[in-house]
Short mmCIF file of C-alpha atoms in Angstrom, two decimals:
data_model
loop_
_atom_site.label_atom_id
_atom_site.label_comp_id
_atom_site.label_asym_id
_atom_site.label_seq_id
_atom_site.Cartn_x
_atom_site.Cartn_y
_atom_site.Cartn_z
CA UNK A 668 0.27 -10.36 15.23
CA UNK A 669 3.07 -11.57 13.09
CA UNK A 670 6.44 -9.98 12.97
CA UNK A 671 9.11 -10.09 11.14
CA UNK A 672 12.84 -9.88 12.27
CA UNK A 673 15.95 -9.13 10.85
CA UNK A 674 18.98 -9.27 13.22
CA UNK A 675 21.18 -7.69 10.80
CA UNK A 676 21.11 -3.84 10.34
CA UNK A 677 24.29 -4.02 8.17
CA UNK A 678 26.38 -6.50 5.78
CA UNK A 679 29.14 -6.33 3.86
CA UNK A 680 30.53 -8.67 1.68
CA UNK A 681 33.54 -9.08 -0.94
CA UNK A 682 32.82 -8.86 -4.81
CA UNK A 683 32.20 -12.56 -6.28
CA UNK A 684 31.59 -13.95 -2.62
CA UNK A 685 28.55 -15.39 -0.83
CA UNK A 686 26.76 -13.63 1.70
CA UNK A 687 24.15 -14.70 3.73
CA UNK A 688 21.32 -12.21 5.57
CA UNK A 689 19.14 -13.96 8.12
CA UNK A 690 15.28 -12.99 8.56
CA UNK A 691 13.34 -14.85 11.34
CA UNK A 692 9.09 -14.40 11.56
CA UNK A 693 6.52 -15.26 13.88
CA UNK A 694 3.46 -16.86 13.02
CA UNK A 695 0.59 -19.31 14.21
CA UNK A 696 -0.28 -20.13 10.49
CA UNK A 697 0.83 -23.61 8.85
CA UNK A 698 0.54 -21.94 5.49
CA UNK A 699 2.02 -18.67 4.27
CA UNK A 700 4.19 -17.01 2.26
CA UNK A 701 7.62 -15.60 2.78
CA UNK A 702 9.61 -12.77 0.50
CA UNK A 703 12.86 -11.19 -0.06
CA UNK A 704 12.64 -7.31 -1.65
CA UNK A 705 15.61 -5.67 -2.77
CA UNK A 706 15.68 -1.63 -2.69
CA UNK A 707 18.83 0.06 -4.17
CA UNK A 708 19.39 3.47 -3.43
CA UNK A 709 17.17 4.43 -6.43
CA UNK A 710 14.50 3.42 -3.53
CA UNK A 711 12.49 1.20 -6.29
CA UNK A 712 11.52 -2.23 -4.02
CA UNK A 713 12.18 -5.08 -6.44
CA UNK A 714 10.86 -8.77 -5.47
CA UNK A 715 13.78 -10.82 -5.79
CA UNK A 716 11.91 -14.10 -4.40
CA UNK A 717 9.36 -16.16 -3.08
CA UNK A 718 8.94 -19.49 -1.38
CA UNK A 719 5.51 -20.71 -0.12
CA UNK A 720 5.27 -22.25 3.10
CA UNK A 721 3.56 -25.50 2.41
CA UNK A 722 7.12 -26.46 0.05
CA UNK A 723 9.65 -28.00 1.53
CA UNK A 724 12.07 -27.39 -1.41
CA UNK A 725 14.10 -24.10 -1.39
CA UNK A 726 13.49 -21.22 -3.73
CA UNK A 727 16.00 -20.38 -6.46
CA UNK A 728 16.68 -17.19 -8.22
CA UNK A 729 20.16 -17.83 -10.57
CA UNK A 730 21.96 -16.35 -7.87
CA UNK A 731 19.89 -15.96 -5.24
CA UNK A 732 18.53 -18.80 -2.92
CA UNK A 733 16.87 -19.24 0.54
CA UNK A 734 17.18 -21.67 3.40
CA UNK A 735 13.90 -22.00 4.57
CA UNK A 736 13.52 -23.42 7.72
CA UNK A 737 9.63 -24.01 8.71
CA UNK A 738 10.19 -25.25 12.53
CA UNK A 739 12.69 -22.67 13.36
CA UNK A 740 10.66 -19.91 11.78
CA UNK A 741 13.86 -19.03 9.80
CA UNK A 742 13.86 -17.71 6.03
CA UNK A 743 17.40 -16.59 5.35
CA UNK A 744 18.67 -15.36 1.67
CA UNK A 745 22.06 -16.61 0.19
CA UNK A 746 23.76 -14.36 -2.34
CA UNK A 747 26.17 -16.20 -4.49
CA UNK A 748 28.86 -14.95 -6.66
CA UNK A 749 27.91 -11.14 -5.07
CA UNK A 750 28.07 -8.21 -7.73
CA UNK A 751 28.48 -4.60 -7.24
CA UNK A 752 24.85 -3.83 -8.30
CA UNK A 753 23.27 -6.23 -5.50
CA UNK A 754 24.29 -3.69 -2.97
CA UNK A 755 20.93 -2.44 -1.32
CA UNK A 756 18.60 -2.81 1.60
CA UNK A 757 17.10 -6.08 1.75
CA UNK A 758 13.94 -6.69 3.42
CA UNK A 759 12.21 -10.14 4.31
CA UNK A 760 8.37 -9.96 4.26
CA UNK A 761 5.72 -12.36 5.53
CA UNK A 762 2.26 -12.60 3.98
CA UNK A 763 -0.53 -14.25 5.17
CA UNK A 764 -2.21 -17.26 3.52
CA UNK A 765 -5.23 -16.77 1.67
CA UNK A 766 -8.60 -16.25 2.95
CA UNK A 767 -6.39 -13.98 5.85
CA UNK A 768 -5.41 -10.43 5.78
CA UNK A 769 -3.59 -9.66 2.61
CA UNK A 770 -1.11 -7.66 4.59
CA UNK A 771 2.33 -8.09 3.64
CA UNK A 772 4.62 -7.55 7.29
CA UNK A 773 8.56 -6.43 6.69
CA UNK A 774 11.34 -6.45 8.68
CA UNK A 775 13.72 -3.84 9.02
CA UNK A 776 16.12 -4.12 6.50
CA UNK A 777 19.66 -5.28 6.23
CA UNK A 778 21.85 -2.94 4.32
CA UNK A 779 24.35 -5.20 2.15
CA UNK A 780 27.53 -3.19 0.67
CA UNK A 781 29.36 -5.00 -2.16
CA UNK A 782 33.40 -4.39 -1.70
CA UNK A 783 35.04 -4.42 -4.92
CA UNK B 111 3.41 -3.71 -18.88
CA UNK B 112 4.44 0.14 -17.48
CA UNK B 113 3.97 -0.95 -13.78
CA UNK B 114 2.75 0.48 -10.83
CA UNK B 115 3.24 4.31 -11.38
CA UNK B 116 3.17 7.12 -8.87
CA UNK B 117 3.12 10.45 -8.94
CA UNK B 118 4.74 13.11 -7.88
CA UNK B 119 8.01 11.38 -7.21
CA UNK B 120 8.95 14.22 -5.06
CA UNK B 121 6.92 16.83 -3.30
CA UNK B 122 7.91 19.72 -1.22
CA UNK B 123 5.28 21.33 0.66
CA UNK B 124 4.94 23.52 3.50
CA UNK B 125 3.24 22.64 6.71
CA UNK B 126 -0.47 23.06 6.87
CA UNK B 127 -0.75 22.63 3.37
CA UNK B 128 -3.28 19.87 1.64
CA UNK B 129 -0.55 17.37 -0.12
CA UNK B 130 -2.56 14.34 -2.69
CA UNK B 131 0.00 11.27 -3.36
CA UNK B 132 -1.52 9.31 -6.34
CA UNK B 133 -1.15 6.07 -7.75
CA UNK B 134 -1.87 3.82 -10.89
CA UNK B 135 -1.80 0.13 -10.15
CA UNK B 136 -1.04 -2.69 -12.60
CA UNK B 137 -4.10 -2.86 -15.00
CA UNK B 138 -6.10 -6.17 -13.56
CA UNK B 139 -4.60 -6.34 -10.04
CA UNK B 140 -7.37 -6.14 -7.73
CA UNK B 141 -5.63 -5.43 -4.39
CA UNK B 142 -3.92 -1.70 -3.87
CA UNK B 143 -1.49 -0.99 -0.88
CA UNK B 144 -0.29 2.24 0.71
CA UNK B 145 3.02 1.72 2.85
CA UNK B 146 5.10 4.50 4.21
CA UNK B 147 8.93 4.23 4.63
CA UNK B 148 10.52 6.30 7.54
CA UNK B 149 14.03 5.09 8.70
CA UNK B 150 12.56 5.05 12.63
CA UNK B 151 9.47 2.97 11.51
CA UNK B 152 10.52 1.15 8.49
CA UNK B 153 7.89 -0.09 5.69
CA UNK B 154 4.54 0.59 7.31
CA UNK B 155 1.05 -0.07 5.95
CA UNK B 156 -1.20 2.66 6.19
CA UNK B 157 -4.82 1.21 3.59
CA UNK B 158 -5.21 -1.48 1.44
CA UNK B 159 -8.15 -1.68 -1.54
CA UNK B 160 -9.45 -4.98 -2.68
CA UNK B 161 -11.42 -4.20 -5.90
CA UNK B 162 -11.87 -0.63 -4.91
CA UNK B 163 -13.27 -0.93 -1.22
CA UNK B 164 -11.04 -0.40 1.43
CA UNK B 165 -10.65 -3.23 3.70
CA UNK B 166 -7.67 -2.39 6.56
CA UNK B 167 -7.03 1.22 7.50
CA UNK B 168 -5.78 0.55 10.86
CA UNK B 169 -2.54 1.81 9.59
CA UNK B 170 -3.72 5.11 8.95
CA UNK B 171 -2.35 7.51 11.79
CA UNK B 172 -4.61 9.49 12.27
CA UNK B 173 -7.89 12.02 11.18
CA UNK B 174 -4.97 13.88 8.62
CA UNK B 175 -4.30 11.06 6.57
CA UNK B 176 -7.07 9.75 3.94
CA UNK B 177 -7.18 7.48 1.08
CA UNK B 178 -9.55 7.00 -1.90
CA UNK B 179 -9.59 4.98 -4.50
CA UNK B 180 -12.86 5.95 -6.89
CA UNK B 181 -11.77 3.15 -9.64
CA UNK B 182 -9.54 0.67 -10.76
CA UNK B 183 -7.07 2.75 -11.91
CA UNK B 184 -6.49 4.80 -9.85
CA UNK B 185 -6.21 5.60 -6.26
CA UNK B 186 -5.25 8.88 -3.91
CA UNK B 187 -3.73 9.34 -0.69
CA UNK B 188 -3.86 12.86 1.03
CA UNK B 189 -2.60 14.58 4.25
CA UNK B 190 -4.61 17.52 4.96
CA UNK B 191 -3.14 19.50 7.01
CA UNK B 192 0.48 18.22 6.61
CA UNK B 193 2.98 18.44 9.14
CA UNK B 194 7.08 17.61 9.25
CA UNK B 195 6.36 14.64 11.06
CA UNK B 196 4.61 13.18 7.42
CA UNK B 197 7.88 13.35 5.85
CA UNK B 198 9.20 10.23 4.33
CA UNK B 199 8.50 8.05 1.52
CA UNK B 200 4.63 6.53 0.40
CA UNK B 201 4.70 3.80 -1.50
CA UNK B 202 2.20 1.97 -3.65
CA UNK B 203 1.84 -1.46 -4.76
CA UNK B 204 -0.26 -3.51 -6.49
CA UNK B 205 -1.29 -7.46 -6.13
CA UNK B 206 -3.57 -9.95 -7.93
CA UNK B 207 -5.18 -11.95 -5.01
CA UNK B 208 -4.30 -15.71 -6.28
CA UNK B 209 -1.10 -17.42 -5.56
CA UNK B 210 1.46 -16.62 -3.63
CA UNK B 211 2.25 -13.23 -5.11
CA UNK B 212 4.27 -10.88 -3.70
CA UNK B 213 3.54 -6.90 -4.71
CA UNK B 214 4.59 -4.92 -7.50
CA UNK B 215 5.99 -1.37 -5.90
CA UNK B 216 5.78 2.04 -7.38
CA UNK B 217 8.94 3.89 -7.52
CA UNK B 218 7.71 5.78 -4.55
CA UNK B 219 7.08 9.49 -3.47
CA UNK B 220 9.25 11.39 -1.22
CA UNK B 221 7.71 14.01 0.87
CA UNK B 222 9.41 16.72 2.34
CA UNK B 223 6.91 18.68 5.02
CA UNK B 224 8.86 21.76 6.03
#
């Protein structure tokens, strides 16, 4: 089954800094897609992006981007220029590719606080 | 577009007592998800609908739990009887099938089981 691991129960991070939070899956599938929710203490998840397995290039999201690394199994999310409201959990989610189980598999969560 | 609405957003009940979660999906997605959130457990699945049929309810723990969805508007989720051990938060999303689409979340429902 595939699971989905974040190493990083909590992060913390300076106001207009970068932060990075590190998700690592496992998989047997060649083609997939990977996600990054966001869930603020209102406790609303919010998708804050994608990247498809089968693309090489990195996902972009103004400031958010990921550094998706297919071999290694890695799919870690860079915050740049961090603002007070992107403190939240974030949680990296695996789905798998069509035709498959639509299931989408989280991790645990990293909780990110913003430090003014 | 009014999203993926649940209802009720919180629900207090005592245990032993019938409690029904519902939930509106986007109009035109054809795939419906019921996760629950504990801190121990983290974002489980419990069902998923595709067009109304339920297709994976290996999540489900156990005789208690039991999920509907009679159209494609709308789908239920009830514990009957409840117990503290149900507390925590049921979420449910929405998905169209093509693409790599992630889901659209409700806002969630917090149950308290006392």
């Amino acid at each position: 089954a595939q699971t989905v691991t974040q190493s990083q129960p909590e992060m913390s991070v300076q106001e207009a800094e970068t932060v990075t939070l590190s998700c690592t899956y496992d998989t047997s599938e060649s083609d997939y897609y990977l996600f990054w929710y966001k869930q603020p203490p209102s406790r609303q998840m919010i998708l804050v992006i994608r990247q498809e397995a089968y693309k090489q290039q990195n996902a972009t999201e103004n400031r958010f981007s990921v550094n998706f690394q297919k071999a290694a199994k890695s799919f870690s999310l860079k915050i740049s220029d961090s603002q007070l409201g992107d403190a939240a959990m974030y949680f990296c989610a695996y789905r798998p590719p069509q035709g498959g189980s639509e299931k989408l598999v989280f991790g645990k969560g990293t909780k990110l606080t913003v430090n003014p | 577009d009014a999203g993926v609405i649940q209802s009720p957003r919180h629900e207090v009940t005592e245990m032993g007592q019938e409690v029904t979660l519902r939930c509106k999906p986007i109009s035109g997605h054809d795939y419906l998800f019921w996760y629950r959130q504990t801190m121990m457990r983290g974002l489980e699945l419990l069902i998923y609908f595709n067009n109304n049929v339920p297709i994976d309810d290996s999540g489900m723990p156990e005789d208690r739990f039991s999920a509907k969805m009679p159209n494609a508007s709308f789908s239920t989720l009830k514990i009957q009887p409840s117990e503290p051990r149900d507390s925590a938060v049921y979420f449910c999303a929405s998905s169209l099938r093509t693409g790599p689409r992630g889901y659209t979340f409700g806002s969630g429902t917090r149950l308290t089981v006392v």
